[in-house]
Structures are given as structure tokens and as C-alpha cells.
Amino acid sequence: MKRSRTIDIFLLISVGVLIRFGLFKLLGEEINTFTRLFGTVSILVVGALVLKGCAEVIEETTDILSRRTKLAGGFLQSIGTAFPDMAIGIVAALVSLQLRHTDYALAVSFAIIAAATTFGSNIYNIAHAAWCIFRQNLANNLNRDVLMFPPFVKGGTVRPLKNHIAKPTSKEIDTSIDILNALTIITAIVAISMVLFGKVASPPEGMAGDLYQLIRPVGFVVFFLSALVVFYFRKTQRAITSDEERVHEKMYYSGKSNLLISSHLILSGVSILLAAESMVHAVQVFCEITNLPTVVAGVFAGLIGCLGEMLVVHNYSISPKGRIADAIVGVGMDNIVTTIGASIVAIMGGIFLGGNALILIFVIILALNTSLIWQISRLKNFL
């Protein structure tokens, strides 16, 4: 018999509390370096497990809520899975603001972590989604199952689209492309505005190269545009088939109330927040101990933050239920929601990037957006 999700939620909350109020104490400056390193690694590993567990809850709850509320599964999925990125970025920004008048250099370091987390996480999401759709297209083209990854990596099997229970519609594919186009435009606006209006006249002492900030007025513009995109594409574009209904009936949340389902989704977000706050500090401490550039630590934090979305997209791609349409709409929505988080951080005054990091992060995002749109366009040939 399948274990109750209520137990899973209780365990996730408990582990989140353990991380935040237990392992977090191992990061103190008065602690020796070996113990701090042990605490850092422990927080990152255990925190990643919390994010993985929350992703499973988010995947199942958004499936049921989408069916009941007629909101797009990708929209609901993005609200849950983008929360880690936003939480890590916003927490880093709050820490940055707290340090602004006492340790400006460290404040900028946390602000760079905030930017690299929120924008850098989009790189992993889109790259992984492009790979998943590429493998789906390959399975469709060969008309047989293909492995998601090489045999020595346990990544599951991708089935041809004709064997999926939930098949995407042309409207859903068009919606995903529209969202990714919007993401490309908004990302370009952010990058251009940082270069034109955000150059910092006096970067912290010891920081090589130029430093750029996403200024508050642009933050408001990006917030408005991103929120408009999310609102416009919030509705589902497909009807639930009888085969999908039978799958839903076997799910844990099938007979549960909307209140219970929503509370589990919210508690998953709380678990993520508890883990994320400690993970931000762990990343900064790891950077300090190993002398890694701050932006590298931030991009690594972005990988942690977007792990939930990557797992959901991955599971939808290899699942016999087939919800690949929700996956590709969700990854675009997730990155739009993450951009909302970045705009909130900018409004707070907590986003900075160095010149090289700014160029690399945004060029990679734009290139991967194009690759994902290319793969999704090819997917339409098999509908």
C-alpha cells in the first residue's frame, strides 16, 4: 500500500526544520573549517533531497488541481517548482541588503548569488527540457523506445508519442512557443537594460572588471511584463481524456479535497523555503572556503533551485501518462515566474552581475531558448 502523502509532507517539513535550525549552526564563523565544510556539504545534499521530495508532491498535486480548476498544469507546476529559485534568490537579496552598510563587498557577493541563482537556473531548466524533447523526437522518429540518457545513467525510457496516454494538442505546443518567445524578449530587455543603465560607478575594492545592476525602474517593468505573461497563459488548453481520468483515479490525491491538496502544495513550498535559506548560506560559505568566484557559487545555487522543475519535466517525459505538454508549458512558465522573482530582487536593490558573467549567462539563456523552440517545433510534426 502506498504511503500517505501526509506522512511525506510531515517528513519534508521536519527535515527542512532540521536543516534550518540544526545543520545551519555548523556554518558559523567561529566553527573550524572542516566542520563548516561538512555542514555545507550536508546542507546541500539533504536540501537537494527535500527539493526532490517536494517536486514529487508538486507534480501530483498540480495534476489534480489542473483537472479541477481548469488552470494549465504547466502554470500550477511553475508556481510550485519556481519557488526554490525565487526563495534562494530573494533570501540572498535580503542578506545582501542587511550587509549593505556594514560589509559592501560581501553584500555584492550575495547580490551576485541572487542574480546567478534566478537567471542562472533558467539555463539548467531550458537545457534539460531541450534534451528531453530532443529524445522524445528521436523516439517518435525511430518509432520505438529510447533511453533518456546513456545506459550507465539511470534516466528512464522515452516512449513514442503515440504510446502516451495524454497527447499534446497543437494549441498547447503553440502556447509553449509563445511563452518561450516572451521569455526571450524579457531576458533580452533585462540584459540590455543592465548594460545601458546599470553600470556601477564604484564597484567594491578588489572586484575585477565592470559590475552591473538591474535597476529598480527596470525591475518594475520586468515584473509587470512577466506577470502579464503568466496571467495570459494561465488557462488549460486541453480536455481530459477517459484514459487520463482512469490514471487520475489511481492517484493518492484523486479523492481528496481541494483544501488538503492546496495545503500540501503550500507546505511543500514551506519545506523548500526552510531548506533554501540554509542552502544560500551554505553556497556562500563553500565559496569562501574554496575561493570559488561568487558567480560560480550562484550558478550552482541555481542548479539546486531549479532541481524541482528539472525533475518534473523529466518525469513527465518518461512517464507512461505522457504529460509532455504540461512539461514544456511548465518549463517556460517556470522561467517566467523565476524572472518575476528576479524582478522582485531588483526592486529590492539586490541584483548585481560582473561583466563576463552578465554576457555568458544571458547569451546562453537566449541560445538555449532558441534550441528548445526548435525542438518543440519539430515535435509538432508527430501530433
mmCIF file of C-alpha atoms in Angstrom:
data_model
loop_
_atom_site.group_PDB
_atom_site.id
_atom_site.type_symbol
_atom_site.label_atom_id
_atom_site.label_comp_id
_atom_site.label_asym_id
_atom_site.label_seq_id
_atom_site.Cartn_x
_atom_site.Cartn_y
_atom_site.Cartn_z
ATOM 1 C CA MET A 1 0.000 0.000 0.000
ATOM 2 C CA LYS A 2 1.295 3.425 -0.978
ATOM 3 C CA ARG A 3 2.447 5.585 1.917
ATOM 4 C CA SER A 4 0.255 8.568 2.760
ATOM 5 C CA ARG A 5 1.410 11.857 1.270
ATOM 6 C CA THR A 6 0.607 13.452 4.629
ATOM 7 C CA ILE A 7 3.476 11.449 6.109
ATOM 8 C CA ASP A 8 5.718 12.598 3.239
ATOM 9 C CA ILE A 9 4.802 16.228 3.924
ATOM 10 C CA PHE A 10 5.487 15.808 7.643
ATOM 11 C CA LEU A 11 8.910 14.313 6.858
ATOM 12 C CA LEU A 12 9.744 17.105 4.406
ATOM 13 C CA ILE A 13 8.807 19.806 6.918
ATOM 14 C CA SER A 14 10.755 18.025 9.673
ATOM 15 C CA VAL A 15 13.882 17.711 7.551
ATOM 16 C CA GLY A 16 13.526 21.355 6.480
ATOM 17 C CA VAL A 17 13.414 22.402 10.139
ATOM 18 C CA LEU A 18 16.428 20.167 10.887
ATOM 19 C CA ILE A 19 18.404 21.861 8.137
ATOM 20 C CA ARG A 20 17.440 25.406 9.098
ATOM 21 C CA PHE A 21 17.769 25.116 12.867
ATOM 22 C CA GLY A 22 20.236 22.240 13.187
ATOM 23 C CA LEU A 23 22.779 21.871 10.381
ATOM 24 C CA PHE A 24 22.726 25.633 9.783
ATOM 25 C CA LYS A 25 24.599 26.135 13.070
ATOM 26 C CA LEU A 26 27.619 24.331 11.575
ATOM 27 C CA LEU A 27 28.220 27.275 9.217
ATOM 28 C CA GLY A 28 29.190 29.767 11.954
ATOM 29 C CA GLU A 29 32.466 31.662 11.516
ATOM 30 C CA GLU A 30 33.621 30.510 14.948
ATOM 31 C CA ILE A 31 33.458 26.849 13.789
ATOM 32 C CA ASN A 32 36.616 25.226 12.377
ATOM 33 C CA THR A 33 36.962 24.943 8.602
ATOM 34 C CA PHE A 34 36.497 21.143 8.400
ATOM 35 C CA THR A 35 33.224 21.284 10.358
ATOM 36 C CA ARG A 36 31.980 24.213 8.257
ATOM 37 C CA LEU A 37 32.770 22.277 5.082
ATOM 38 C CA PHE A 38 30.983 19.207 6.454
ATOM 39 C CA GLY A 39 27.974 21.356 7.357
ATOM 40 C CA THR A 40 27.975 22.968 3.915
ATOM 41 C CA VAL A 41 28.001 19.669 2.036
ATOM 42 C CA SER A 42 25.411 18.163 4.404
ATOM 43 C CA ILE A 43 23.017 21.089 3.911
ATOM 44 C CA LEU A 44 23.367 20.963 0.130
ATOM 45 C CA VAL A 45 22.867 17.191 -0.096
ATOM 46 C CA VAL A 46 19.981 16.957 2.382
ATOM 47 C CA GLY A 47 18.430 20.124 0.963
ATOM 48 C CA ALA A 48 18.522 18.627 -2.545
ATOM 49 C CA LEU A 49 16.637 15.585 -1.212
ATOM 50 C CA VAL A 50 13.993 17.914 0.249
ATOM 51 C CA LEU A 51 13.622 19.631 -3.121
ATOM 52 C CA LYS A 52 13.292 16.246 -4.838
ATOM 53 C CA GLY A 53 10.573 15.141 -2.424
ATOM 54 C CA CYS A 54 8.727 18.420 -2.845
ATOM 55 C CA ALA A 55 8.903 18.064 -6.644
ATOM 56 C CA GLU A 56 7.053 14.736 -6.423
ATOM 57 C CA VAL A 57 4.294 16.302 -4.312
ATOM 58 C CA ILE A 58 4.088 19.300 -6.654
ATOM 59 C CA GLU A 59 3.838 17.040 -9.702
ATOM 60 C CA GLU A 60 0.887 15.091 -8.308
ATOM 61 C CA THR A 61 -0.987 17.978 -6.688
ATOM 62 C CA THR A 62 -0.806 20.206 -9.782
ATOM 63 C CA ASP A 63 -2.081 17.343 -11.928
ATOM 64 C CA ILE A 64 -5.273 17.043 -9.856
ATOM 65 C CA LEU A 65 -5.714 20.807 -9.339
ATOM 66 C CA SER A 66 -5.349 21.455 -13.064
ATOM 67 C CA ARG A 67 -8.136 18.976 -13.791
ATOM 68 C CA ARG A 68 -10.435 20.558 -11.192
ATOM 69 C CA THR A 69 -9.704 24.255 -11.699
ATOM 70 C CA LYS A 70 -9.131 24.259 -15.489
ATOM 71 C CA LEU A 71 -5.887 26.141 -14.898
ATOM 72 C CA ALA A 72 -2.968 24.990 -17.033
ATOM 73 C CA GLY A 73 -0.965 22.199 -15.442
ATOM 74 C CA GLY A 74 2.210 23.978 -16.513
ATOM 75 C CA PHE A 75 1.026 27.169 -14.782
ATOM 76 C CA LEU A 76 0.331 25.390 -11.474
ATOM 77 C CA GLN A 77 3.521 23.390 -11.805
ATOM 78 C CA SER A 78 5.589 26.543 -12.317
ATOM 79 C CA ILE A 79 4.180 28.196 -9.184
ATOM 80 C CA GLY A 80 5.457 25.282 -7.121
ATOM 81 C CA THR A 81 8.713 24.481 -8.884
ATOM 82 C CA ALA A 82 9.869 28.082 -9.383
ATOM 83 C CA PHE A 83 9.551 28.706 -5.646
ATOM 84 C CA PRO A 84 13.032 27.296 -4.816
ATOM 85 C CA ASP A 85 14.726 29.624 -7.330
ATOM 86 C CA MET A 86 12.754 32.592 -6.063
ATOM 87 C CA ALA A 87 13.308 31.656 -2.429
ATOM 88 C CA ILE A 88 17.068 31.269 -2.828
ATOM 89 C CA GLY A 89 17.343 34.468 -4.865
ATOM 90 C CA ILE A 90 15.155 36.565 -2.567
ATOM 91 C CA VAL A 91 16.857 35.229 0.565
ATOM 92 C CA ALA A 92 20.243 36.083 -0.949
ATOM 93 C CA ALA A 93 18.954 39.579 -1.751
ATOM 94 C CA LEU A 94 17.671 40.070 1.794
ATOM 95 C CA VAL A 95 21.050 39.052 3.194
ATOM 96 C CA SER A 96 22.694 41.445 0.730
ATOM 97 C CA LEU A 97 20.522 44.345 1.881
ATOM 98 C CA GLN A 98 21.276 43.573 5.525
ATOM 99 C CA LEU A 99 25.013 43.744 4.796
ATOM 100 C CA ARG A 100 24.889 46.804 2.527
ATOM 101 C CA HIS A 101 26.019 49.280 5.201
ATOM 102 C CA THR A 102 28.405 47.016 7.129
ATOM 103 C CA ASP A 103 30.214 44.923 4.501
ATOM 104 C CA TYR A 104 29.568 46.224 0.983
ATOM 105 C CA ALA A 105 31.821 43.679 -0.751
ATOM 106 C CA LEU A 106 30.045 40.736 0.927
ATOM 107 C CA ALA A 107 26.679 42.366 0.203
ATOM 108 C CA VAL A 108 27.549 42.489 -3.501
ATOM 109 C CA SER A 109 28.667 38.847 -3.335
ATOM 110 C CA PHE A 110 25.222 37.829 -2.050
ATOM 111 C CA ALA A 111 23.582 40.041 -4.689
ATOM 112 C CA ILE A 112 25.580 38.222 -7.370
ATOM 113 C CA ILE A 113 24.409 34.916 -5.902
ATOM 114 C CA ALA A 114 20.834 36.227 -6.127
ATOM 115 C CA ALA A 115 21.235 37.128 -9.807
ATOM 116 C CA ALA A 116 23.117 33.988 -10.791
ATOM 117 C CA THR A 117 20.556 31.853 -8.970
ATOM 118 C CA THR A 118 17.450 33.389 -10.504
ATOM 119 C CA PHE A 119 18.769 33.872 -14.042
ATOM 120 C CA GLY A 120 21.305 31.034 -13.997
ATOM 121 C CA SER A 121 18.656 28.488 -13.032
ATOM 122 C CA ASN A 122 16.904 29.197 -16.339
ATOM 123 C CA ILE A 123 19.926 27.739 -18.115
ATOM 124 C CA TYR A 124 19.518 24.328 -16.488
ATOM 125 C CA ASN A 125 15.749 24.252 -16.917
ATOM 126 C CA ILE A 126 15.811 25.065 -20.607
ATOM 127 C CA ALA A 127 18.835 22.895 -21.427
ATOM 128 C CA HIS A 128 17.285 19.880 -19.730
ATOM 129 C CA ALA A 129 13.893 20.486 -21.360
ATOM 130 C CA ALA A 130 15.533 20.794 -24.791
ATOM 131 C CA TRP A 131 17.288 17.465 -24.201
ATOM 132 C CA CYS A 132 14.047 15.780 -23.092
ATOM 133 C CA ILE A 133 12.165 16.993 -26.182
ATOM 134 C CA PHE A 134 15.117 16.001 -28.395
ATOM 135 C CA ARG A 135 14.927 12.441 -27.029
ATOM 136 C CA GLN A 136 11.137 12.485 -27.473
ATOM 137 C CA ASN A 137 11.541 13.499 -31.099
ATOM 138 C CA LEU A 138 14.106 10.741 -31.575
ATOM 139 C CA ALA A 139 11.720 8.158 -30.109
ATOM 140 C CA ASN A 140 8.972 9.459 -32.382
ATOM 141 C CA ASN A 141 11.213 9.378 -35.445
ATOM 142 C CA LEU A 142 12.508 5.839 -34.769
ATOM 143 C CA ASN A 143 9.055 4.689 -33.640
ATOM 144 C CA ARG A 144 10.497 2.857 -30.635
ATOM 145 C CA ASP A 145 11.501 3.428 -27.025
ATOM 146 C CA VAL A 146 14.819 5.201 -26.452
ATOM 147 C CA LEU A 147 16.821 5.777 -23.274
ATOM 148 C CA MET A 148 16.736 9.296 -21.877
ATOM 149 C CA PHE A 149 20.478 9.093 -21.107
ATOM 150 C CA PRO A 150 23.299 6.648 -21.942
ATOM 151 C CA PRO A 151 22.879 3.133 -20.415
ATOM 152 C CA PHE A 152 25.250 3.797 -17.492
ATOM 153 C CA VAL A 153 22.982 6.659 -16.324
ATOM 154 C CA LYS A 154 19.613 5.616 -14.908
ATOM 155 C CA GLY A 155 17.319 8.126 -16.564
ATOM 156 C CA GLY A 156 14.340 6.083 -17.692
ATOM 157 C CA THR A 157 12.937 5.406 -21.148
ATOM 158 C CA VAL A 158 11.164 7.786 -23.529
ATOM 159 C CA ARG A 159 8.212 6.298 -25.431
ATOM 160 C CA PRO A 160 6.966 7.380 -28.867
ATOM 161 C CA LEU A 161 4.226 9.979 -28.649
ATOM 162 C CA LYS A 162 1.621 7.566 -29.998
ATOM 163 C CA ASN A 163 2.036 5.467 -26.820
ATOM 164 C CA HIS A 164 1.386 8.386 -24.463
ATOM 165 C CA ILE A 165 -1.904 8.478 -22.592
ATOM 166 C CA ALA A 166 -2.007 12.292 -22.574
ATOM 167 C CA LYS A 167 -1.057 13.563 -26.012
ATOM 168 C CA PRO A 168 -0.280 17.260 -26.520
ATOM 169 C CA THR A 169 -2.516 19.424 -28.694
ATOM 170 C CA SER A 170 -1.364 21.905 -31.326
ATOM 171 C CA LYS A 171 -2.705 24.705 -29.133
ATOM 172 C CA GLU A 172 -0.542 23.598 -26.194
ATOM 173 C CA ILE A 173 2.536 23.424 -28.419
ATOM 174 C CA ASP A 174 1.805 26.919 -29.767
ATOM 175 C CA THR A 175 1.332 28.193 -26.208
ATOM 176 C CA SER A 176 4.695 26.809 -25.104
ATOM 177 C CA ILE A 177 6.420 28.500 -28.054
ATOM 178 C CA ASP A 178 4.632 31.795 -27.305
ATOM 179 C CA ILE A 179 5.770 31.650 -23.660
ATOM 180 C CA LEU A 180 9.372 30.921 -24.660
ATOM 181 C CA ASN A 181 9.311 33.806 -27.140
ATOM 182 C CA ALA A 182 8.056 36.079 -24.360
ATOM 183 C CA LEU A 183 10.831 34.772 -22.106
ATOM 184 C CA THR A 184 13.414 35.534 -24.812
ATOM 185 C CA ILE A 185 12.159 39.108 -25.178
ATOM 186 C CA ILE A 186 12.049 39.733 -21.410
ATOM 187 C CA THR A 187 15.531 38.227 -20.958
ATOM 188 C CA ALA A 188 16.880 40.489 -23.699
ATOM 189 C CA ILE A 189 15.260 43.520 -22.019
ATOM 190 C CA VAL A 190 16.980 42.618 -18.741
ATOM 191 C CA ALA A 191 20.405 42.156 -20.359
ATOM 192 C CA ILE A 192 20.215 45.328 -22.470
ATOM 193 C CA SER A 193 18.951 47.481 -19.588
ATOM 194 C CA MET A 194 21.742 46.264 -17.281
ATOM 195 C CA VAL A 195 24.353 47.252 -19.863
ATOM 196 C CA LEU A 196 22.764 50.606 -20.751
ATOM 197 C CA PHE A 197 21.580 51.790 -17.342
ATOM 198 C CA GLY A 198 23.059 49.564 -14.649
ATOM 199 C CA LYS A 199 26.833 50.021 -14.681
ATOM 200 C CA VAL A 200 28.086 50.558 -11.116
ATOM 201 C CA ALA A 201 30.384 53.587 -10.894
ATOM 202 C CA SER A 202 32.312 52.382 -7.834
ATOM 203 C CA PRO A 203 32.462 48.565 -7.562
ATOM 204 C CA PRO A 204 33.753 47.086 -4.295
ATOM 205 C CA GLU A 205 37.504 47.167 -3.764
ATOM 206 C CA GLY A 206 39.215 44.036 -5.042
ATOM 207 C CA MET A 207 36.487 43.201 -7.577
ATOM 208 C CA ALA A 208 37.993 42.945 -11.049
ATOM 209 C CA GLY A 209 36.118 44.131 -14.137
ATOM 210 C CA ASP A 210 32.875 46.039 -14.539
ATOM 211 C CA LEU A 211 29.866 45.492 -12.318
ATOM 212 C CA TYR A 212 26.261 45.892 -13.442
ATOM 213 C CA GLN A 213 22.971 46.173 -11.564
ATOM 214 C CA LEU A 214 19.376 45.618 -12.657
ATOM 215 C CA ILE A 215 17.993 48.979 -11.558
ATOM 216 C CA ARG A 216 14.678 49.372 -9.726
ATOM 217 C CA PRO A 217 12.622 51.039 -12.560
ATOM 218 C CA VAL A 218 13.508 48.213 -14.961
ATOM 219 C CA GLY A 219 12.659 45.747 -12.201
ATOM 220 C CA PHE A 220 9.111 47.141 -12.131
ATOM 221 C CA VAL A 221 8.831 46.856 -15.932
ATOM 222 C CA VAL A 222 10.092 43.261 -15.949
ATOM 223 C CA PHE A 223 7.737 42.369 -13.098
ATOM 224 C CA PHE A 224 4.733 43.790 -14.971
ATOM 225 C CA LEU A 225 5.597 42.059 -18.275
ATOM 226 C CA SER A 226 6.316 38.701 -16.626
ATOM 227 C CA ALA A 227 3.138 38.815 -14.520
ATOM 228 C CA LEU A 228 1.144 39.686 -17.662
ATOM 229 C CA VAL A 229 2.522 36.626 -19.489
ATOM 230 C CA VAL A 230 1.719 34.321 -16.567
ATOM 231 C CA PHE A 231 -1.818 35.710 -16.288
ATOM 232 C CA TYR A 232 -2.481 35.498 -20.028
ATOM 233 C CA PHE A 233 -1.449 31.827 -20.312
ATOM 234 C CA ARG A 234 -2.946 30.642 -17.020
ATOM 235 C CA LYS A 235 -5.821 28.605 -18.535
ATOM 236 C CA THR A 236 -5.510 24.995 -19.704
ATOM 237 C CA GLN A 237 -5.711 24.318 -23.441
ATOM 238 C CA ARG A 238 -6.900 20.705 -23.413
ATOM 239 C CA ALA A 239 -9.708 18.460 -22.272
ATOM 240 C CA ILE A 240 -9.029 15.443 -20.032
ATOM 241 C CA THR A 241 -9.497 12.121 -21.881
ATOM 242 C CA SER A 242 -11.106 8.996 -20.439
ATOM 243 C CA ASP A 243 -7.692 7.301 -20.281
ATOM 244 C CA GLU A 244 -6.343 10.192 -18.202
ATOM 245 C CA GLU A 245 -9.384 10.014 -15.922
ATOM 246 C CA ARG A 246 -8.576 6.379 -15.142
ATOM 247 C CA VAL A 247 -4.970 7.353 -14.329
ATOM 248 C CA HIS A 248 -6.176 10.159 -12.044
ATOM 249 C CA GLU A 249 -8.463 7.773 -10.173
ATOM 250 C CA LYS A 250 -5.428 5.761 -9.057
ATOM 251 C CA MET A 251 -3.543 8.771 -7.719
ATOM 252 C CA TYR A 252 -3.322 9.463 -3.988
ATOM 253 C CA TYR A 253 -4.974 12.894 -4.254
ATOM 254 C CA SER A 254 -7.812 11.738 -6.516
ATOM 255 C CA GLY A 255 -10.471 11.581 -3.796
ATOM 256 C CA LYS A 256 -9.020 14.296 -1.563
ATOM 257 C CA SER A 257 -10.440 17.776 -1.034
ATOM 258 C CA ASN A 258 -9.012 20.851 -2.743
ATOM 259 C CA LEU A 259 -8.186 22.229 0.719
ATOM 260 C CA LEU A 260 -5.991 19.228 1.564
ATOM 261 C CA ILE A 261 -4.318 19.265 -1.844
ATOM 262 C CA SER A 262 -3.648 23.012 -1.685
ATOM 263 C CA SER A 263 -2.315 22.733 1.877
ATOM 264 C CA HIS A 264 0.137 20.022 0.789
ATOM 265 C CA LEU A 265 1.272 22.209 -2.102
ATOM 266 C CA ILE A 266 1.790 25.176 0.263
ATOM 267 C CA LEU A 267 3.598 23.051 2.850
ATOM 268 C CA SER A 268 5.889 21.777 0.107
ATOM 269 C CA GLY A 269 6.750 25.421 -0.568
ATOM 270 C CA VAL A 270 7.426 25.991 3.142
ATOM 271 C CA SER A 271 9.759 22.975 3.177
ATOM 272 C CA ILE A 272 11.572 24.397 0.172
ATOM 273 C CA LEU A 273 11.925 27.795 1.847
ATOM 274 C CA LEU A 274 13.366 26.266 5.038
ATOM 275 C CA ALA A 275 15.939 24.352 3.023
ATOM 276 C CA ALA A 276 16.650 27.210 0.600
ATOM 277 C CA GLU A 277 17.645 29.774 3.220
ATOM 278 C CA SER A 278 20.287 27.460 4.642
ATOM 279 C CA MET A 279 21.431 26.425 1.170
ATOM 280 C CA VAL A 280 22.111 30.061 0.223
ATOM 281 C CA HIS A 281 24.405 30.478 3.218
ATOM 282 C CA ALA A 282 25.978 27.075 2.557
ATOM 283 C CA VAL A 283 26.817 28.098 -1.008
ATOM 284 C CA GLN A 284 28.379 31.344 0.219
ATOM 285 C CA VAL A 285 30.437 29.509 2.869
ATOM 286 C CA PHE A 286 31.548 26.905 0.319
ATOM 287 C CA CYS A 287 32.643 29.728 -1.985
ATOM 288 C CA GLU A 288 34.541 31.347 0.885
ATOM 289 C CA ILE A 289 36.309 28.118 1.910
ATOM 290 C CA THR A 290 37.252 27.018 -1.621
ATOM 291 C CA ASN A 291 37.931 30.516 -3.042
ATOM 292 C CA LEU A 292 35.485 29.903 -5.902
ATOM 293 C CA PRO A 293 34.189 33.007 -7.728
ATOM 294 C CA THR A 294 30.884 34.141 -6.275
ATOM 295 C CA VAL A 295 29.078 33.871 -9.597
ATOM 296 C CA VAL A 296 30.082 30.196 -9.848
ATOM 297 C CA ALA A 297 28.565 29.603 -6.426
ATOM 298 C CA GLY A 298 25.428 31.444 -7.544
ATOM 299 C CA VAL A 299 25.035 29.371 -10.691
ATOM 300 C CA PHE A 300 25.474 26.242 -8.566
ATOM 301 C CA ALA A 301 22.750 27.541 -6.270
ATOM 302 C CA GLY A 302 20.622 27.965 -9.378
ATOM 303 C CA LEU A 303 21.028 24.272 -10.138
ATOM 304 C CA ILE A 304 19.794 23.485 -6.636
ATOM 305 C CA GLY A 305 16.864 25.846 -7.018
ATOM 306 C CA CYS A 306 15.666 24.505 -10.370
ATOM 307 C CA LEU A 307 16.142 20.833 -9.465
ATOM 308 C CA GLY A 308 12.428 20.512 -8.750
ATOM 309 C CA GLU A 309 11.420 21.777 -12.206
ATOM 310 C CA MET A 310 14.013 19.565 -13.919
ATOM 311 C CA LEU A 311 12.678 16.511 -12.107
ATOM 312 C CA VAL A 312 9.087 17.337 -13.013
ATOM 313 C CA VAL A 313 9.947 17.847 -16.702
ATOM 314 C CA HIS A 314 11.994 14.662 -16.670
ATOM 315 C CA ASN A 315 9.241 12.628 -15.027
ATOM 316 C CA TYR A 316 6.601 13.935 -17.422
ATOM 317 C CA SER A 317 8.811 12.984 -20.367
ATOM 318 C CA ILE A 318 9.407 9.364 -19.337
ATOM 319 C CA SER A 319 6.026 8.761 -17.687
ATOM 320 C CA PRO A 320 3.560 6.470 -19.461
ATOM 321 C CA LYS A 321 0.903 9.070 -18.541
ATOM 322 C CA GLY A 322 2.654 11.333 -21.052
ATOM 323 C CA ARG A 323 2.052 14.939 -19.792
ATOM 324 C CA ILE A 324 4.800 16.269 -22.035
ATOM 325 C CA ALA A 325 2.632 19.272 -22.983
ATOM 326 C CA ASP A 326 2.444 20.297 -19.328
ATOM 327 C CA ALA A 327 6.210 19.816 -19.146
ATOM 328 C CA ILE A 328 7.083 22.202 -21.960
ATOM 329 C CA VAL A 329 4.475 24.797 -20.970
ATOM 330 C CA GLY A 330 5.649 24.421 -17.373
ATOM 331 C CA VAL A 331 9.337 24.975 -18.093
ATOM 332 C CA GLY A 332 8.557 28.212 -19.933
ATOM 333 C CA MET A 333 6.183 29.314 -17.171
ATOM 334 C CA ASP A 334 8.717 28.332 -14.515
ATOM 335 C CA ASN A 335 11.344 30.583 -16.029
ATOM 336 C CA ILE A 336 8.862 33.447 -16.374
ATOM 337 C CA VAL A 337 7.918 33.026 -12.696
ATOM 338 C CA THR A 338 11.623 32.874 -11.802
ATOM 339 C CA THR A 339 12.091 36.127 -13.721
ATOM 340 C CA ILE A 340 9.318 37.621 -11.579
ATOM 341 C CA GLY A 341 11.435 36.600 -8.588
ATOM 342 C CA ALA A 342 14.462 38.278 -10.156
ATOM 343 C CA SER A 343 12.450 41.464 -10.747
ATOM 344 C CA ILE A 344 11.358 41.453 -7.091
ATOM 345 C CA VAL A 345 15.013 41.129 -6.088
ATOM 346 C CA ALA A 346 15.867 44.032 -8.432
ATOM 347 C CA ILE A 347 13.110 46.170 -6.887
ATOM 348 C CA MET A 348 14.662 45.375 -3.504
ATOM 349 C CA GLY A 349 18.009 46.546 -4.914
ATOM 350 C CA GLY A 350 19.742 43.179 -4.662
ATOM 351 C CA ILE A 351 20.859 42.071 -8.142
ATOM 352 C CA PHE A 352 24.387 42.594 -9.484
ATOM 353 C CA LEU A 353 26.441 40.791 -12.124
ATOM 354 C CA GLY A 354 30.023 41.163 -13.331
ATOM 355 C CA GLY A 355 30.602 41.930 -16.997
ATOM 356 C CA ASN A 356 31.727 38.457 -18.084
ATOM 357 C CA ALA A 357 29.023 36.705 -16.067
ATOM 358 C CA LEU A 358 26.363 39.023 -17.475
ATOM 359 C CA ILE A 359 27.376 38.231 -21.065
ATOM 360 C CA LEU A 360 27.714 34.480 -20.559
ATOM 361 C CA ILE A 361 24.504 33.911 -18.594
ATOM 362 C CA PHE A 362 22.226 35.863 -20.929
ATOM 363 C CA VAL A 363 23.800 34.662 -24.178
ATOM 364 C CA ILE A 364 23.467 31.042 -23.025
ATOM 365 C CA ILE A 365 19.830 31.561 -21.979
ATOM 366 C CA LEU A 366 18.935 33.097 -25.345
ATOM 367 C CA ALA A 367 20.744 30.346 -27.283
ATOM 368 C CA LEU A 368 19.047 27.582 -25.284
ATOM 369 C CA ASN A 369 15.645 29.236 -25.703
ATOM 370 C CA THR A 370 16.166 29.039 -29.455
ATOM 371 C CA SER A 371 17.188 25.372 -29.224
ATOM 372 C CA LEU A 372 14.120 24.475 -27.162
ATOM 373 C CA ILE A 373 11.790 26.310 -29.558
ATOM 374 C CA TRP A 374 13.429 24.366 -32.413
ATOM 375 C CA GLN A 375 12.815 21.012 -30.718
ATOM 376 C CA ILE A 376 9.225 21.892 -29.784
ATOM 377 C CA SER A 377 8.549 22.949 -33.389
ATOM 378 C CA ARG A 378 9.774 19.566 -34.588
ATOM 379 C CA LEU A 379 7.533 17.858 -32.033
ATOM 380 C CA LYS A 380 4.504 19.275 -33.857
ATOM 381 C CA ASN A 381 5.311 17.004 -36.807
ATOM 382 C CA PHE A 382 4.318 13.978 -34.740
ATOM 383 C CA LEU A 383 0.937 15.191 -33.456
#
